PDB file of C-alpha atoms and ligand atoms in Angstrom:
ATOM      1  CA  UNK A  29       0.000   0.000   0.000  1.00  0.00           C
ATOM      2  CA  UNK A  30       1.481   3.360  -0.956  1.00  0.00           C
ATOM      3  CA  UNK A  31       2.028   6.061   1.650  1.00  0.00           C
ATOM      4  CA  UNK A  32      -0.873   8.086   0.192  1.00  0.00           C
ATOM      5  CA  UNK A  33      -3.307   5.154  -0.025  1.00  0.00           C
ATOM      6  CA  UNK A  34      -2.559   4.328   3.605  1.00  0.00           C
ATOM      7  CA  UNK A  35      -2.926   7.969   4.629  1.00  0.00           C
ATOM      8  CA  UNK A  36      -6.398   8.307   3.074  1.00  0.00           C
ATOM      9  CA  UNK A  37      -7.546   4.744   3.814  1.00  0.00           C
ATOM     10  CA  UNK A  38      -9.767   5.582   6.813  1.00  0.00           C
ATOM     11  CA  UNK A  39     -11.363   8.559   5.032  1.00  0.00           C
ATOM     12  CA  UNK A  40     -12.132   6.466   1.918  1.00  0.00           C
ATOM     13  CA  UNK A  41     -13.732   3.715   4.007  1.00  0.00           C
ATOM     14  CA  UNK A  42     -15.728   5.944   6.402  1.00  0.00           C
ATOM     15  CA  UNK A  43     -19.096   5.844   4.584  1.00  0.00           C
ATOM     16  CA  UNK A  44     -18.938   2.055   4.173  1.00  0.00           C
ATOM     17  CA  UNK A  45     -17.793   1.546   7.760  1.00  0.00           C
ATOM     18  CA  UNK A  46     -20.755   3.611   8.997  1.00  0.00           C
ATOM     19  CA  UNK A  47     -23.216   1.965   6.609  1.00  0.00           C
ATOM     20  CA  UNK A  48     -22.441  -1.652   7.506  1.00  0.00           C
ATOM     21  CA  UNK A  49     -18.875  -2.679   8.313  1.00  0.00           C
ATOM     22  CA  UNK A  50     -18.829  -1.469  11.923  1.00  0.00           C
ATOM     23  CA  UNK A  51     -21.987  -3.460  12.719  1.00  0.00           C
ATOM     24  CA  UNK A  52     -20.693  -6.552  10.926  1.00  0.00           C
ATOM     25  CA  UNK A  53     -17.321  -6.400  12.678  1.00  0.00           C
ATOM     26  CA  UNK A  54     -18.968  -5.933  16.103  1.00  0.00           C
ATOM     27  CA  UNK A  55     -21.259  -8.880  15.544  1.00  0.00           C
ATOM     28  CA  UNK A  56     -18.433 -11.163  14.364  1.00  0.00           C
ATOM     29  CA  UNK A  57     -16.158 -10.204  17.262  1.00  0.00           C
ATOM     30  CA  UNK A  58     -18.692 -10.166  20.107  1.00  0.00           C
ATOM     31  CA  UNK A  59     -17.868 -13.695  21.320  1.00  0.00           C
ATOM     32  CA  UNK A  60     -14.079 -13.723  20.985  1.00  0.00           C
ATOM     33  CA  UNK A  61     -11.949 -14.470  24.011  1.00  0.00           C
ATOM     34  CA  UNK A  62      -8.501 -15.824  24.824  1.00  0.00           C
ATOM     35  CA  UNK A  63      -5.803 -15.346  22.183  1.00  0.00           C
ATOM     36  CA  UNK A  64      -6.997 -13.628  19.009  1.00  0.00           C
ATOM     37  CA  UNK A  65      -4.894 -12.966  15.931  1.00  0.00           C
ATOM     38  CA  UNK A  66      -6.171 -10.332  13.518  1.00  0.00           C
ATOM     39  CA  UNK A  67      -4.282 -10.665  10.227  1.00  0.00           C
ATOM     40  CA  UNK A  68      -3.832  -7.590   8.021  1.00  0.00           C
ATOM     41  CA  UNK A  69      -5.258  -5.346  10.736  1.00  0.00           C
ATOM     42  CA  UNK A  70      -4.577  -2.277   8.569  1.00  0.00           C
ATOM     43  CA  UNK A  71      -5.125   1.008  10.369  1.00  0.00           C
ATOM     44  CA  UNK A  72      -7.079  -0.696  13.172  1.00  0.00           C
ATOM     45  CA  UNK A  73     -10.674  -0.426  11.955  1.00  0.00           C
ATOM     46  CA  UNK A  74     -11.730  -3.228  14.323  1.00  0.00           C
ATOM     47  CA  UNK A  75      -9.702  -2.106  17.304  1.00  0.00           C
ATOM     48  CA  UNK A  76     -12.594  -0.483  19.210  1.00  0.00           C
ATOM     49  CA  UNK A  77     -14.972  -3.304  18.414  1.00  0.00           C
ATOM     50  CA  UNK A  78     -13.391  -6.104  20.421  1.00  0.00           C
ATOM     51  CA  UNK A  79     -15.218  -6.965  23.633  1.00  0.00           C
ATOM     52  CA  UNK A  80     -13.607  -5.566  26.771  1.00  0.00           C
ATOM     53  CA  UNK A  81     -12.604  -8.688  28.675  1.00  0.00           C
ATOM     54  CA  UNK A  82      -9.527  -9.021  30.837  1.00  0.00           C
ATOM     55  CA  UNK A  83      -8.984 -12.544  29.435  1.00  0.00           C
ATOM     56  CA  UNK A  84      -8.623 -11.249  25.870  1.00  0.00           C
ATOM     57  CA  UNK A  85      -5.135 -11.067  24.315  1.00  0.00           C
ATOM     58  CA  UNK A  86      -5.142  -9.394  20.911  1.00  0.00           C
ATOM     59  CA  UNK A  87      -2.348  -9.817  18.361  1.00  0.00           C
ATOM     60  CA  UNK A  88      -2.558  -7.562  15.311  1.00  0.00           C
ATOM     61  CA  UNK A  89      -0.409  -8.422  12.322  1.00  0.00           C
ATOM     62  CA  UNK A  90       0.178  -5.867   9.585  1.00  0.00           C
ATOM     63  CA  UNK A  91       3.045  -6.273   7.082  1.00  0.00           C
ATOM     64  CA  UNK A  92       2.627  -2.895   5.383  1.00  0.00           C
ATOM     65  CA  UNK A  93       4.666  -0.301   7.244  1.00  0.00           C
ATOM     66  CA  UNK A  94       2.485   2.647   6.165  1.00  0.00           C
ATOM     67  CA  UNK A  95      -0.619   0.966   7.558  1.00  0.00           C
ATOM     68  CA  UNK A  96       1.232  -0.431  10.583  1.00  0.00           C
ATOM     69  CA  UNK A  97       2.508   2.975  11.689  1.00  0.00           C
ATOM     70  CA  UNK A  98      -1.105   4.239  11.975  1.00  0.00           C
ATOM     71  CA  UNK A  99      -2.039   1.069  13.836  1.00  0.00           C
ATOM     72  CA  UNK A 100       0.841   1.543  16.271  1.00  0.00           C
ATOM     73  CA  UNK A 101      -0.225   5.130  16.943  1.00  0.00           C
ATOM     74  CA  UNK A 102      -3.831   4.129  17.645  1.00  0.00           C
ATOM     75  CA  UNK A 103      -2.796   1.343  20.017  1.00  0.00           C
ATOM     76  CA  UNK A 104      -0.453   3.754  21.806  1.00  0.00           C
ATOM     77  CA  UNK A 105      -3.073   6.544  22.051  1.00  0.00           C
ATOM     78  CA  UNK A 106      -5.652   4.172  23.478  1.00  0.00           C
ATOM     79  CA  UNK A 107      -3.118   2.778  25.978  1.00  0.00           C
ATOM     80  CA  UNK A 108      -4.166  -0.779  25.177  1.00  0.00           C
ATOM     81  CA  UNK A 109      -1.964  -3.118  27.162  1.00  0.00           C
ATOM     82  CA  UNK A 110      -3.572  -6.360  25.927  1.00  0.00           C
ATOM     83  CA  UNK A 111      -2.631  -5.639  22.301  1.00  0.00           C
ATOM     84  CA  UNK A 112       0.602  -6.706  20.554  1.00  0.00           C
ATOM     85  CA  UNK A 113       1.535  -5.713  17.027  1.00  0.00           C
ATOM     86  CA  UNK A 114       3.298  -8.075  14.621  1.00  0.00           C
ATOM     87  CA  UNK A 115       4.653  -7.366  11.159  1.00  0.00           C
ATOM     88  CA  UNK A 116       4.299 -10.815   9.604  1.00  0.00           C
ATOM     89  CA  UNK A 117       2.324 -11.649   6.467  1.00  0.00           C
ATOM     90  CA  UNK A 118      -0.407 -14.271   6.371  1.00  0.00           C
ATOM     91  CA  UNK A 119       1.768 -16.603   4.296  1.00  0.00           C
ATOM     92  CA  UNK A 120       4.338 -16.838   7.083  1.00  0.00           C
ATOM     93  CA  UNK A 121       2.774 -16.173  10.478  1.00  0.00           C
ATOM     94  CA  UNK A 122       5.230 -15.690  13.353  1.00  0.00           C
ATOM     95  CA  UNK A 123       3.672 -18.144  15.784  1.00  0.00           C
ATOM     96  CA  UNK A 124       3.978 -21.590  17.212  1.00  0.00           C
ATOM     97  CA  UNK A 125       1.406 -24.174  16.059  1.00  0.00           C
ATOM     98  CA  UNK A 126      -2.064 -24.402  17.731  1.00  0.00           C
ATOM     99  CA  UNK A 127      -1.629 -21.080  19.533  1.00  0.00           C
ATOM    100  CA  UNK A 128      -4.703 -18.959  18.805  1.00  0.00           C
ATOM    101  CA  UNK A 129      -8.323 -19.394  19.890  1.00  0.00           C
ATOM    102  CA  UNK A 130      -9.481 -17.134  17.061  1.00  0.00           C
ATOM    103  CA  UNK A 131      -8.028 -15.819  13.816  1.00  0.00           C
ATOM    104  CA  UNK A 132      -9.875 -12.860  12.288  1.00  0.00           C
ATOM    105  CA  UNK A 133      -9.519 -11.333   8.813  1.00  0.00           C
ATOM    106  CA  UNK A 134     -11.463  -8.448   7.325  1.00  0.00           C
ATOM    107  CA  UNK A 135     -10.966  -7.351   3.709  1.00  0.00           C
ATOM    108  CA  UNK A 136      -7.606  -9.134   3.633  1.00  0.00           C
ATOM    109  CA  UNK A 137      -8.018 -12.415   1.707  1.00  0.00           C
ATOM    110  CA  UNK A 138      -8.634 -10.337  -1.441  1.00  0.00           C
ATOM    111  CA  UNK A 139      -5.164  -8.773  -1.124  1.00  0.00           C
ATOM    112  CA  UNK A 140      -2.828 -11.542   0.001  1.00  0.00           C
ATOM    113  CA  UNK A 141      -0.342 -12.838  -2.566  1.00  0.00           C
ATOM    114  CA  UNK A 142      -0.993 -16.494  -1.896  1.00  0.00           C
ATOM    115  CA  UNK A 143      -4.434 -17.326  -0.524  1.00  0.00           C
ATOM    116  CA  UNK A 144      -3.803 -21.099  -0.324  1.00  0.00           C
ATOM    117  CA  UNK A 145      -0.568 -20.659   1.662  1.00  0.00           C
ATOM    118  CA  UNK A 146      -2.300 -18.119   3.929  1.00  0.00           C
ATOM    119  CA  UNK A 147      -5.127 -20.507   4.774  1.00  0.00           C
ATOM    120  CA  UNK A 148      -2.640 -23.313   5.499  1.00  0.00           C
ATOM    121  CA  UNK A 149      -0.863 -20.959   7.917  1.00  0.00           C
ATOM    122  CA  UNK A 150      -4.144 -19.968   9.573  1.00  0.00           C
ATOM    123  CA  UNK A 151      -4.940 -23.666  10.089  1.00  0.00           C
ATOM    124  CA  UNK A 152      -1.494 -24.203  11.567  1.00  0.00           C
ATOM    125  CA  UNK A 153      -1.705 -21.437  14.170  1.00  0.00           C
ATOM    126  CA  UNK A 154      -5.341 -22.070  15.205  1.00  0.00           C
ATOM    127  CA  UNK A 155      -6.060 -24.364  18.123  1.00  0.00           C
ATOM    128  CA  UNK A 156      -7.945 -27.514  17.127  1.00  0.00           C
ATOM    129  CA  UNK A 157     -11.219 -26.107  18.537  1.00  0.00           C
ATOM    130  CA  UNK A 158     -10.432 -22.565  17.364  1.00  0.00           C
ATOM    131  CA  UNK A 159     -12.481 -20.401  15.008  1.00  0.00           C
ATOM    132  CA  UNK A 160     -11.514 -18.618  11.832  1.00  0.00           C
ATOM    133  CA  UNK A 161     -13.662 -15.481  11.473  1.00  0.00           C
ATOM    134  CA  UNK A 162     -13.826 -13.802   8.082  1.00  0.00           C
ATOM    135  CA  UNK A 163     -15.376 -10.709   6.510  1.00  0.00           C
ATOM    136  CA  UNK A 164     -14.354 -10.423   2.875  1.00  0.00           C
ATOM    137  CA  UNK A 165     -15.453  -8.899  -0.391  1.00  0.00           C
ATOM    138  CA  UNK A 166     -15.571 -11.583  -3.049  1.00  0.00           C
ATOM    139  CA  UNK A 167     -16.218 -12.474  -6.674  1.00  0.00           C
ATOM    140  CA  UNK A 168     -19.746 -11.819  -7.909  1.00  0.00           C
ATOM    141  CA  UNK A 169     -21.826 -14.705  -9.226  1.00  0.00           C
ATOM    142  CA  UNK A 170     -20.295 -16.399 -12.262  1.00  0.00           C
ATOM    143  CA  UNK A 171     -21.833 -15.147 -15.499  1.00  0.00           C
ATOM    144  CA  UNK A 172     -23.246 -11.954 -13.933  1.00  0.00           C
ATOM    145  CA  UNK A 173     -22.394  -8.649 -15.556  1.00  0.00           C
ATOM    146  CA  UNK A 174     -20.680  -7.543 -12.324  1.00  0.00           C
ATOM    147  CA  UNK A 175     -18.438 -10.632 -12.498  1.00  0.00           C
ATOM    148  CA  UNK A 176     -17.548  -9.874 -16.106  1.00  0.00           C
ATOM    149  CA  UNK A 177     -16.445  -6.374 -15.080  1.00  0.00           C
ATOM    150  CA  UNK A 178     -14.552  -7.751 -12.076  1.00  0.00           C
ATOM    151  CA  UNK A 179     -12.672 -10.094 -14.441  1.00  0.00           C
ATOM    152  CA  UNK A 180     -11.964  -7.337 -16.967  1.00  0.00           C
ATOM    153  CA  UNK A 181     -10.722  -4.787 -14.426  1.00  0.00           C
ATOM    154  CA  UNK A 182      -8.904  -7.142 -12.043  1.00  0.00           C
ATOM    155  CA  UNK A 183      -5.345  -6.557 -13.296  1.00  0.00           C
ATOM    156  CA  UNK A 184      -5.686  -2.770 -13.245  1.00  0.00           C
ATOM    157  CA  UNK A 185      -7.488  -2.798  -9.871  1.00  0.00           C
ATOM    158  CA  UNK A 186      -4.728  -4.898  -8.298  1.00  0.00           C
ATOM    159  CA  UNK A 187      -2.170  -2.292  -9.340  1.00  0.00           C
ATOM    160  CA  UNK A 188      -4.249   0.590  -7.968  1.00  0.00           C
ATOM    161  CA  UNK A 189      -5.552  -1.011  -4.788  1.00  0.00           C
ATOM    162  CA  UNK A 190      -2.679  -2.757  -3.031  1.00  0.00           C
ATOM    163  CA  UNK A 191      -3.012  -6.141  -4.819  1.00  0.00           C
ATOM    164  CA  UNK A 192      -6.748  -6.383  -4.074  1.00  0.00           C
ATOM    165  CA  UNK A 193      -8.329  -9.047  -6.326  1.00  0.00           C
ATOM    166  CA  UNK A 194     -11.879  -8.215  -7.392  1.00  0.00           C
ATOM    167  CA  UNK A 195     -12.795 -11.757  -8.394  1.00  0.00           C
ATOM    168  CA  UNK A 196     -11.350 -13.961  -5.658  1.00  0.00           C
ATOM    169  CA  UNK A 197     -13.581 -16.926  -4.754  1.00  0.00           C
ATOM    170  CA  UNK A 198     -12.687 -16.791  -1.082  1.00  0.00           C
ATOM    171  CA  UNK A 199     -15.525 -19.022   0.161  1.00  0.00           C
ATOM    172  CA  UNK A 200     -14.347 -21.811  -2.139  1.00  0.00           C
ATOM    173  CA  UNK A 201     -10.713 -21.278  -1.070  1.00  0.00           C
ATOM    174  CA  UNK A 202     -11.727 -21.599   2.600  1.00  0.00           C
ATOM    175  CA  UNK A 203     -13.540 -24.872   1.873  1.00  0.00           C
ATOM    176  CA  UNK A 204     -10.697 -26.184  -0.306  1.00  0.00           C
ATOM    177  CA  UNK A 205      -8.263 -25.546   2.555  1.00  0.00           C
ATOM    178  CA  UNK A 206     -10.229 -28.053   4.638  1.00  0.00           C
ATOM    179  CA  UNK A 207     -12.225 -25.708   6.851  1.00  0.00           C
ATOM    180  CA  UNK A 208     -15.884 -26.358   7.602  1.00  0.00           C
ATOM    181  CA  UNK A 209     -17.893 -23.162   7.339  1.00  0.00           C
ATOM    182  CA  UNK A 210     -20.349 -23.201  10.248  1.00  0.00           C
ATOM    183  CA  UNK A 211     -21.884 -19.753   9.686  1.00  0.00           C
ATOM    184  CA  UNK A 212     -21.961 -17.595   6.588  1.00  0.00           C
ATOM    185  CA  UNK A 213     -23.864 -14.555   5.369  1.00  0.00           C
ATOM    186  CA  UNK A 214     -23.758 -13.150   1.855  1.00  0.00           C
ATOM    187  CA  UNK A 215     -24.584  -9.464   1.749  1.00  0.00           C
ATOM    188  CA  UNK A 216     -23.963  -6.389  -0.342  1.00  0.00           C
ATOM    189  CA  UNK A 217     -21.459  -3.934   1.171  1.00  0.00           C
ATOM    190  CA  UNK A 218     -23.441  -0.703   1.296  1.00  0.00           C
ATOM    191  CA  UNK A 219     -21.870   2.603   0.201  1.00  0.00           C
ATOM    192  CA  UNK A 220     -19.033   0.695  -1.496  1.00  0.00           C
ATOM    193  CA  UNK A 221     -18.145   0.725  -5.199  1.00  0.00           C
ATOM    194  CA  UNK A 222     -20.281  -1.694  -7.165  1.00  0.00           C
ATOM    195  CA  UNK A 223     -17.322  -3.950  -8.045  1.00  0.00           C
ATOM    196  CA  UNK A 224     -16.512  -4.738  -4.408  1.00  0.00           C
ATOM    197  CA  UNK A 225     -20.043  -4.972  -3.040  1.00  0.00           C
ATOM    198  CA  UNK A 226     -20.506  -8.773  -2.828  1.00  0.00           C
ATOM    199  CA  UNK A 227     -19.294  -9.940   0.583  1.00  0.00           C
ATOM    200  CA  UNK A 228     -19.191 -13.007   2.767  1.00  0.00           C
ATOM    201  CA  UNK A 229     -18.841 -13.037   6.525  1.00  0.00           C
ATOM    202  CA  UNK A 230     -18.897 -15.850   8.994  1.00  0.00           C
ATOM    203  CA  UNK A 231     -17.032 -18.500  10.930  1.00  0.00           C
ATOM    204  CA  UNK A 232     -15.070 -21.563   9.830  1.00  0.00           C
ATOM    205  CA  UNK A 233     -13.773 -24.408  11.973  1.00  0.00           C
ATOM    206  CA  UNK A 234     -11.032 -26.927  11.471  1.00  0.00           C
ATOM    207  CA  UNK A 235     -12.610 -30.143  10.252  1.00  0.00           C
TER     208      UNK A 235
HETATM  209  C1  SAM B 327      -8.158  -3.439   2.487  1.00  0.00           C
HETATM  210  S1  SAM B 327      -7.009  -3.433   3.788  1.00  0.00           S
HETATM  211  C2  SAM B 327      -8.030  -3.969   5.169  1.00  0.00           C
HETATM  212  C3  SAM B 327      -7.477  -3.528   6.485  1.00  0.00           C
HETATM  213  C4  SAM B 327      -8.287  -3.949   7.711  1.00  0.00           C
HETATM  214  N1  SAM B 327      -8.294  -5.372   7.876  1.00  0.00           N
HETATM  215  C5  SAM B 327      -9.677  -3.421   7.643  1.00  0.00           C
HETATM  216  O1  SAM B 327     -10.627  -4.210   7.731  1.00  0.00           O
HETATM  217  O2  SAM B 327      -9.829  -2.193   7.534  1.00  0.00           O
HETATM  218  C6  SAM B 327      -6.049  -4.869   3.441  1.00  0.00           C
HETATM  219  C7  SAM B 327      -4.933  -5.076   4.424  1.00  0.00           C
HETATM  220  O3  SAM B 327      -4.363  -6.357   4.197  1.00  0.00           O
HETATM  221  C8  SAM B 327      -2.966  -6.226   4.356  1.00  0.00           C
HETATM  222  N2  SAM B 327      -2.297  -7.338   3.649  1.00  0.00           N
HETATM  223  C9  SAM B 327      -2.043  -7.457   2.333  1.00  0.00           C
HETATM  224  N3  SAM B 327      -1.396  -8.606   2.089  1.00  0.00           N
HETATM  225  C10 SAM B 327      -1.234  -9.214   3.284  1.00  0.00           C
HETATM  226  C11 SAM B 327      -0.628 -10.437   3.694  1.00  0.00           C
HETATM  227  N4  SAM B 327      -0.066 -11.267   2.802  1.00  0.00           N
HETATM  228  N5  SAM B 327      -0.637 -10.733   4.998  1.00  0.00           N
HETATM  229  C12 SAM B 327      -1.225  -9.913   5.903  1.00  0.00           C
HETATM  230  N6  SAM B 327      -1.805  -8.746   5.574  1.00  0.00           N
HETATM  231  C13 SAM B 327      -1.818  -8.406   4.278  1.00  0.00           C
HETATM  232  C14 SAM B 327      -2.657  -4.867   3.771  1.00  0.00           C
HETATM  233  O4  SAM B 327      -1.397  -4.393   4.188  1.00  0.00           O
HETATM  234  C15 SAM B 327      -3.818  -4.068   4.293  1.00  0.00           C
HETATM  235  O5  SAM B 327      -3.554  -3.512   5.532  1.00  0.00           O
END
């Protein structure tokens, strides 16, 4: 992510956050406890939405230094002592095996270089009874006109938007990695550009 994209990221996302993302994040995170890893935490859009529980240990990973510096500032300003920041990417998570109770991603699977390797890493670091929580924008239905435009514009979009893939079939990738999806909602991301409106959010377990 370029310095400028990172600088204006929160402003660009504000309308969408207010329209739906804040509520979706809150709902997904309301039950988390123990050790939670948020991958690609960005500027910390979910930071205020974690439950306040003394038993919660939050680890935020963000490989992009322009995004991470904003995240570090927010964590420092809020004096959060149960939050640690990591710089690792999803393809190579700095963690022992079976460590986390929850792994959370929001709007990240679209941007990672290697989605299969990332999901293998998430499986590795999750405890056997852990939960993988996801909130992602995804490919539109095959054959739809939105999907055709996602396919046409994908290469250009990736260059402009920090490697974000418009047409990634994230639900299928999660299943192919061997997760069992126990909850999923498909919903349009309000106040977002048409090409990134289809979303999935839910919970997957290790099968
Ligand atoms: C669209 S932003 C979303 C940020 C944040 N999760 C949110 O919901 O606002 C995508 C984030 O994924 C991060 N990212 C990209 N590739 C990644 C990877 N391989 N591993 C971890 N994070 C990655 C980017 O640096 C960026 O912060």
